Structures are given as C-alpha cells and as structure tokens.
Coordinates of C-alpha atoms in Angstrom, one line a residue:
M1 CA 49.0 -57.3 91.4
S2 CA 47.4 -56.3 88.0
D3 CA 45.7 -59.5 86.3
F4 CA 42.7 -59.0 84.3
A5 CA 42.6 -63.3 83.5
A6 CA 42.1 -63.5 87.3
L7 CA 39.1 -61.0 86.2
S8 CA 37.3 -63.3 84.3
G9 CA 33.3 -63.9 85.0
F10 CA 33.4 -61.4 87.3
H11 CA 31.2 -58.2 87.3
M12 CA 30.3 -55.3 88.9
P13 CA 26.5 -55.8 90.0
A14 CA 23.8 -53.0 89.8
E15 CA 23.3 -51.5 92.7
W16 CA 20.5 -52.1 93.9
C17 CA 21.5 -56.0 93.4
A18 CA 21.4 -57.1 97.7
Q19 CA 24.6 -56.0 99.4
A20 CA 26.5 -57.1 102.5
A21 CA 27.2 -53.9 103.6
I22 CA 27.3 -50.2 103.1
W23 CA 31.8 -49.2 103.7
L24 CA 32.0 -45.9 104.8
S25 CA 35.1 -43.9 106.1
W26 CA 34.2 -41.4 109.4
P27 CA 34.8 -37.3 108.4
L28 CA 38.6 -36.4 109.9
K29 CA 40.4 -34.4 107.7
P30 CA 41.1 -31.7 109.7
G31 CA 40.2 -28.2 108.5
A32 CA 37.6 -29.5 106.4
W33 CA 33.4 -28.1 106.9
P34 CA 34.9 -25.0 108.3
G35 CA 32.3 -23.3 110.4
C36 CA 29.5 -26.4 110.6
R37 CA 31.9 -28.6 111.3
A38 CA 29.7 -29.6 114.2
E39 CA 26.3 -30.0 112.2
A40 CA 28.3 -32.1 109.0
E41 CA 29.4 -34.6 111.4
Q42 CA 25.7 -34.2 112.7
A43 CA 24.4 -35.3 109.4
Y44 CA 27.1 -37.6 109.3
A45 CA 25.5 -39.7 111.6
A46 CA 22.1 -40.0 110.9
F47 CA 23.3 -41.3 107.3
V48 CA 25.8 -43.8 109.6
A49 CA 22.0 -44.0 111.6
A50 CA 19.4 -44.6 108.0
I51 CA 21.4 -47.0 106.2
S52 CA 21.6 -49.4 109.4
R53 CA 18.2 -49.4 109.7
F54 CA 18.7 -51.2 106.6
E55 CA 21.5 -53.7 106.8
P56 CA 25.5 -53.5 108.2
V57 CA 27.9 -50.0 108.5
R58 CA 31.3 -51.1 107.9
I59 CA 33.9 -48.2 108.9
N60 CA 37.2 -47.1 107.8
C61 CA 38.1 -45.0 110.7
A62 CA 41.1 -44.4 112.8
R63 CA 40.8 -46.2 116.1
A64 CA 42.0 -43.4 118.1
A65 CA 39.1 -41.6 116.8
Q66 CA 36.4 -44.1 117.3
A67 CA 35.2 -44.0 120.3
R68 CA 34.2 -39.7 119.6
A69 CA 33.2 -40.9 116.7
G70 CA 31.2 -43.6 118.5
E71 CA 29.0 -41.4 120.2
A72 CA 28.0 -39.6 117.5
L73 CA 26.0 -42.8 116.6
V74 CA 24.0 -43.8 120.1
R75 CA 23.5 -40.0 119.4
A76 CA 21.9 -40.6 116.2
Q77 CA 20.5 -43.4 117.3
A78 CA 22.1 -45.4 114.5
R79 CA 22.0 -49.2 115.6
L80 CA 24.8 -50.2 116.6
D81 CA 25.3 -54.3 116.7
R82 CA 25.7 -53.8 113.1
V83 CA 28.1 -50.6 112.7
T84 CA 32.1 -51.7 112.5
W85 CA 34.7 -50.2 112.8
Y86 CA 38.6 -50.8 111.0
D87 CA 41.8 -48.8 112.7
H88 CA 41.6 -48.0 108.8
P89 CA 43.2 -43.8 108.6
T90 CA 42.2 -41.9 106.1
N91 CA 42.6 -38.3 104.8
D92 CA 39.1 -38.0 103.5
T93 CA 35.8 -38.8 103.2
W94 CA 34.4 -39.8 100.2
C95 CA 34.4 -43.4 100.5
R96 CA 32.7 -44.2 96.6
D97 CA 35.9 -42.5 95.1
H98 CA 38.7 -43.9 97.7
G99 CA 37.0 -47.8 98.6
P100 CA 37.5 -50.4 97.0
I101 CA 35.3 -51.1 93.9
F102 CA 33.8 -55.2 94.6
V103 CA 33.0 -57.0 91.4
K104 CA 30.7 -59.9 91.9
H105 CA 31.8 -63.8 90.0
R106 CA 28.1 -64.7 88.1
D107 CA 28.7 -68.6 88.9
T108 CA 30.6 -68.9 91.8
G109 CA 29.5 -65.7 93.6
E110 CA 32.4 -64.8 94.3
V111 CA 33.3 -61.5 96.2
M112 CA 36.8 -59.5 94.7
I113 CA 37.8 -56.2 94.5
T114 CA 39.1 -53.9 92.9
D115 CA 41.8 -51.7 93.5
W116 CA 42.1 -48.7 91.4
A117 CA 44.7 -45.3 91.6
F118 CA 43.6 -42.6 93.1
N119 CA 45.2 -38.9 93.4
A120 CA 42.1 -37.6 94.7
W121 CA 40.2 -36.1 92.1
G122 CA 43.6 -35.1 89.9
A123 CA 45.8 -33.9 92.7
K124 CA 44.0 -31.0 93.3
F125 CA 44.1 -32.0 97.8
P126 CA 46.5 -33.5 98.6
A127 CA 47.7 -35.9 100.6
W128 CA 45.9 -38.9 99.6
D129 CA 48.0 -42.0 100.6
L130 CA 45.9 -42.7 102.7
D131 CA 43.1 -43.4 100.8
N132 CA 44.7 -44.9 98.4
A133 CA 45.7 -48.2 100.6
I134 CA 41.7 -48.1 101.3
P135 CA 41.2 -51.4 98.7
A136 CA 44.2 -53.3 100.0
R137 CA 43.1 -52.7 103.5
V138 CA 39.8 -53.5 102.9
A139 CA 40.7 -56.7 101.0
E140 CA 43.1 -57.9 103.4
A141 CA 40.5 -57.3 106.6
L142 CA 38.2 -59.0 104.4
T143 CA 40.7 -61.7 103.3
M144 CA 39.2 -61.1 99.9
R145 CA 41.0 -61.4 96.7
R146 CA 42.2 -58.1 95.1
V147 CA 42.9 -57.5 92.2
A148 CA 44.7 -53.7 91.1
I149 CA 43.8 -51.9 88.8
P150 CA 46.3 -49.3 86.4
M151 CA 44.0 -46.8 85.8
V152 CA 42.9 -43.6 88.4
A153 CA 39.3 -43.8 88.7
E154 CA 36.9 -43.3 91.2
G155 CA 33.8 -44.6 92.0
G156 CA 31.7 -42.2 91.6
S157 CA 32.7 -41.9 87.9
L158 CA 31.4 -45.2 87.7
E159 CA 27.5 -46.3 87.1
V160 CA 27.1 -49.9 85.8
N161 CA 23.2 -51.2 85.0
G162 CA 24.9 -54.8 86.0
A163 CA 23.2 -55.7 82.7
G164 CA 26.6 -55.1 80.7
V165 CA 26.9 -51.1 80.4
V166 CA 29.1 -48.7 82.7
L167 CA 28.1 -44.6 82.1
T168 CA 31.4 -42.4 82.2
T169 CA 32.2 -39.6 81.2
E170 CA 34.8 -38.3 79.1
S171 CA 36.1 -35.2 81.5
V172 CA 36.8 -37.1 84.7
L173 CA 38.0 -40.3 83.1
L174 CA 40.6 -39.3 79.8
N175 CA 41.5 -35.5 82.3
P176 CA 44.7 -35.2 81.8
N177 CA 45.5 -35.2 86.2
R178 CA 44.2 -38.3 85.9
N179 CA 45.1 -40.5 82.9
P180 CA 47.7 -38.2 80.7
G181 CA 47.9 -39.8 77.5
L182 CA 45.1 -42.7 77.5
S183 CA 42.9 -42.6 75.2
R184 CA 39.4 -43.5 75.1
E185 CA 39.4 -46.6 73.6
Q186 CA 42.5 -48.1 76.4
A187 CA 39.7 -46.4 79.2
E188 CA 37.1 -48.6 77.6
A189 CA 39.0 -51.9 77.4
V190 CA 39.9 -51.1 81.0
L191 CA 36.2 -50.5 82.6
R192 CA 35.5 -53.5 80.3
A193 CA 38.2 -56.3 81.8
A194 CA 37.8 -54.6 85.3
L195 CA 33.8 -54.7 85.3
G196 CA 32.5 -57.2 83.1
V197 CA 30.7 -55.2 80.7
E198 CA 30.2 -54.5 76.8
A199 CA 29.4 -51.0 76.5
V200 CA 30.3 -48.3 77.4
W201 CA 28.5 -45.4 77.2
W202 CA 30.5 -41.6 77.4
L203 CA 29.0 -38.1 78.8
T204 CA 31.5 -34.7 78.1
S205 CA 31.1 -32.8 81.3
G206 CA 29.6 -32.7 84.6
L207 CA 28.4 -29.3 86.4
P208 CA 30.6 -26.6 87.0
H209 CA 32.3 -25.9 90.3
D210 CA 32.3 -29.7 90.8
D211 CA 36.3 -30.9 92.3
T212 CA 35.4 -34.0 90.9
D213 CA 35.9 -32.6 87.3
G214 CA 31.9 -34.5 85.6
H215 CA 31.2 -37.3 88.6
I216 CA 28.7 -39.7 86.4
D217 CA 26.9 -39.7 89.7
T218 CA 26.4 -36.1 90.4
L219 CA 23.9 -36.0 86.6
T220 CA 22.6 -39.4 85.5
R221 CA 22.2 -43.3 87.7
F222 CA 20.8 -46.7 86.6
V223 CA 17.4 -47.5 88.4
N224 CA 17.2 -50.3 86.7
P225 CA 18.9 -52.3 84.2
T226 CA 16.8 -49.7 81.4
T227 CA 15.5 -47.0 82.6
V228 CA 18.1 -43.7 83.6
V229 CA 17.5 -40.8 86.2
T230 CA 19.0 -37.7 84.7
V231 CA 19.8 -33.8 86.1
L232 CA 17.8 -31.3 84.3
D233 CA 18.0 -27.5 85.2
R234 CA 15.2 -25.1 84.0
D235 CA 16.7 -22.3 84.1
A236 CA 18.2 -21.4 81.1
R237 CA 20.4 -19.0 82.4
S238 CA 22.4 -21.6 84.2
P239 CA 25.7 -22.3 83.3
G240 CA 25.2 -26.1 84.6
H241 CA 21.8 -26.3 81.9
A242 CA 24.0 -26.1 78.6
V243 CA 25.6 -29.5 80.2
L244 CA 22.6 -31.7 81.7
E245 CA 20.7 -30.5 78.0
R246 CA 23.7 -32.0 76.1
N247 CA 24.1 -34.7 78.3
R248 CA 20.4 -35.7 78.2
A249 CA 20.5 -35.6 74.4
D250 CA 23.0 -38.2 74.4
L251 CA 21.3 -40.5 76.6
A252 CA 19.0 -41.0 73.8
R253 CA 20.9 -41.8 71.6
F254 CA 22.6 -44.5 73.6
R255 CA 21.7 -48.1 72.7
L256 CA 21.7 -51.2 74.6
P257 CA 23.4 -54.3 74.3
D258 CA 19.6 -55.9 73.2
G259 CA 19.3 -52.6 70.7
G260 CA 16.6 -51.1 72.9
R261 CA 16.7 -47.3 73.9
L262 CA 16.8 -45.9 77.2
E263 CA 13.6 -44.8 79.9
I264 CA 15.4 -41.0 81.3
V265 CA 13.2 -39.6 83.6
P266 CA 14.0 -36.4 84.5
L267 CA 14.8 -34.9 88.2
P268 CA 15.5 -31.3 89.1
M269 CA 17.9 -29.2 90.4
P270 CA 18.1 -28.1 93.4
E271 CA 18.4 -23.9 93.6
P272 CA 21.7 -23.2 93.6
I273 CA 23.7 -23.3 96.5
H274 CA 26.4 -20.3 97.2
R275 CA 28.6 -20.8 100.1
P276 CA 30.6 -16.5 100.4
G277 CA 34.1 -16.6 99.9
W278 CA 34.1 -20.5 99.6
R279 CA 36.8 -22.1 96.5
L280 CA 33.4 -23.5 94.5
E281 CA 30.9 -20.7 93.6
V282 CA 28.3 -23.2 93.6
L283 CA 28.1 -26.2 95.6
P284 CA 27.8 -29.2 93.5
A285 CA 24.2 -30.0 95.2
T286 CA 22.0 -32.1 92.5
Y287 CA 19.4 -34.8 93.8
A288 CA 21.0 -37.6 91.7
N289 CA 23.6 -38.6 94.2
F290 CA 21.7 -41.2 96.3
L291 CA 22.4 -44.7 97.8
I292 CA 20.6 -47.8 97.1
V293 CA 20.9 -49.8 100.0
N294 CA 18.8 -52.8 100.8
G295 CA 15.4 -51.9 100.7
A296 CA 15.3 -48.1 100.4
V297 CA 16.0 -45.1 98.8
L298 CA 18.5 -42.7 100.9
V299 CA 18.7 -39.2 98.7
P300 CA 19.9 -36.0 99.8
T301 CA 17.8 -32.3 100.8
Y302 CA 19.1 -29.3 101.1
R303 CA 16.0 -27.7 102.7
Q304 CA 14.3 -27.1 99.9
P305 CA 11.1 -28.0 100.5
A306 CA 9.1 -27.6 97.2
T307 CA 12.5 -29.1 95.0
D308 CA 13.6 -31.8 97.7
R309 CA 9.4 -32.8 97.8
E310 CA 9.5 -33.1 93.6
A311 CA 13.2 -36.1 93.9
L312 CA 11.4 -37.4 95.9
Q313 CA 8.6 -38.1 94.6
R314 CA 10.2 -38.9 91.0
L315 CA 12.4 -41.6 92.6
A316 CA 10.3 -42.8 94.8
E317 CA 7.9 -43.7 90.6
C318 CA 11.1 -45.2 89.9
F319 CA 11.8 -47.7 93.3
P320 CA 8.4 -48.6 94.1
D321 CA 9.1 -51.3 96.2
R322 CA 11.5 -49.2 98.8
E323 CA 11.3 -46.9 101.8
V324 CA 12.2 -43.2 99.9
V325 CA 14.7 -41.6 103.3
G326 CA 15.5 -37.9 102.1
L327 CA 18.4 -37.2 104.8
D328 CA 19.7 -33.1 104.6
C329 CA 22.7 -33.3 103.1
R330 CA 23.3 -28.9 103.1
D331 CA 26.3 -28.4 105.4
I332 CA 27.6 -32.0 103.9
V333 CA 27.9 -30.4 100.6
L334 CA 29.9 -28.1 101.5
E335 CA 32.8 -30.0 100.4
G336 CA 30.7 -30.7 97.6
G337 CA 29.5 -34.0 97.8
A338 CA 26.7 -35.8 99.5
L339 CA 25.5 -39.4 100.1
H340 CA 26.7 -41.1 97.3
C341 CA 29.8 -39.8 97.7
L342 CA 30.4 -40.5 101.2
S343 CA 30.0 -44.4 100.8
Q344 CA 30.3 -47.5 98.9
Q345 CA 28.4 -50.6 98.3
E346 CA 29.3 -54.2 99.4
P347 CA 27.5 -56.2 97.4
A348 CA 25.9 -59.8 99.0

C-alpha cells in the first residue's frame, strides 16, 4: 500500500538509538570482487563477526548458499547464536540501499517498514528485482506493517539526526535516473511524510567516481542531533576537493529546527585507492561510511596507517561512550562501498 496517513506519528530514529538487529545481504553476486573474491568474503565475515559482538545480525541469503556462508562466519569467530538467516534471495549485497528503512512510532513504540522503490542506483546494474523485493520479504518475516513509498531512494542517500532533520544530496534524489520530473518540493514532501522530519537539508553532490552519484553516507554523517562529521580532502588538486569544501560551506549555513548552528567535525580522506582497468578510476573510499551499533562504532579502514589512525581517533572523540573498531575494507571498497553501505539497522 502507499498511505502516508499510516505513517502519522512515526519517524526514522537516529542510528545511535537502541537497535534490535543489523540487517545484511550476503555477497552472492556473480563476478563481484574480481581478483579478490575470497579476501572480500573474509572481510565481510569479519564484519558480521564484529557486529555479533554487540547485537543480533539478520542476514538475507538464498537458502542454498547459507551453509557455505555459515562456514565463513565460523572461521571469523562470529557469535553464531546471534546470527539468523532468512531465505531471501538478492541480486547484490548493499542492504543499506535495497533493504527496508525502519520507522518507529513516537508514542506506541511500534516499528514499521517503509519500502522505497529501488532501481540499482539509476539502472546502472541490472537486475534488481530480487533486491527491490527485500523490504516486503522482511516485513512478512517479521510480521511488521509496511508502507510503500512512491519514490526511488536508497538508504545510503538519507541521513537523519532523530530530531527533525534529514540530510541528503540533489545528485541522487533529484537525478533523472531515479526520479525523472520530481521537483525538490515534491521530494521534500515525501521525505517529511515518510521519515517524520521537519527539515530537509540538501547538499549538491558527492565524490567523483561514485556509482551512487553521491550518497550522503560517504560524505557527511550525524554523530548526535547537533553535530556532523564531514569528509574533507586536504589535497587541493584532488577532483573531490572543491565538492567537499562546498559541502562544508553549505553545512555551515544550515540551521537546526531551534535555530541553532550545526557543529562540524572534519574527517580526513584516505589517499586515493586505484584499481587499474576497473570501472571506477578512484574507489570511493571514505571514513564516513561507518556503522553505529549498540555500544560501538565500526569504522572502515584502508591499510593506510596514518589516516586510518587519525579517522579512528576523530570518531572516538565523537563517540566517547562507544567502542570504536576499525575493520579492513580495502578489498570490499572495490565494489563501491563499505560498512554502512552493506548494512541496515532495525530499531529496538
């Protein structure tokens, strides 16, 4: 159904709120991670294991592949008692983008699923029919109510502070490859109704060489209701330098619903990561693609000791009450994303 009235009183909680579980989609896409498939799967299993230290993990995975995937989790020493498998076939592994976006009622505490249209980042990577069906499958598995949202959007394009603000990018939601003819005003009306927010903040675009056209979760993330971390590139010759500086200037102009200014904390960029002959000239590696879980923050690292250490320290300062854990994503990022892209939180 598509009934915004059913969403009255609901909002998308901030990621640092209590979580019931993290949802993932096991990497099964043929041809993905060429030349480092085994390494990427090992890194993925390590990610699952890290999450399982802190909370339950729920994994979309075709039944025929579950036994082999389970063996990888045994090797990674995951808490198997906290892992639940769902026989939900997928086309790709980026659960942040094709998975459900959960909302919660402010008074009753009911959790419901919003089901946005998904078209594989502007029809770049056919097919996507199985991925687009995941929210409905999850709703059925959890016996949750579900509301279909009449707009294409990926979870990685939406960042909320849990206090009335959603942050997004024009280059994704207003892109003709997602929503042809959709105006900013129309998009804002949908976002307000579906996510329970008052303010929609737009950045113009994201990093060059990004399959997603500029997801917010590679750029700028809320760490509390009034503070963001945002990626900056110190190299003025970098093709992303001007975009990131413009983003910072735009963030400085935004005003919170109470009129206050946003606190802006810079995050470093890793040194450019190249894969000769690959579809992306520079891989979209950033430290903003971290995942907040119960009691911890899981942060992608890229085998660059100095910048990895700086990013981990900066995020530790932002999350003094959580354990900050670095996880090697050098192989995972070959396919265009990291930890946040792979995962979707279900609020408690």
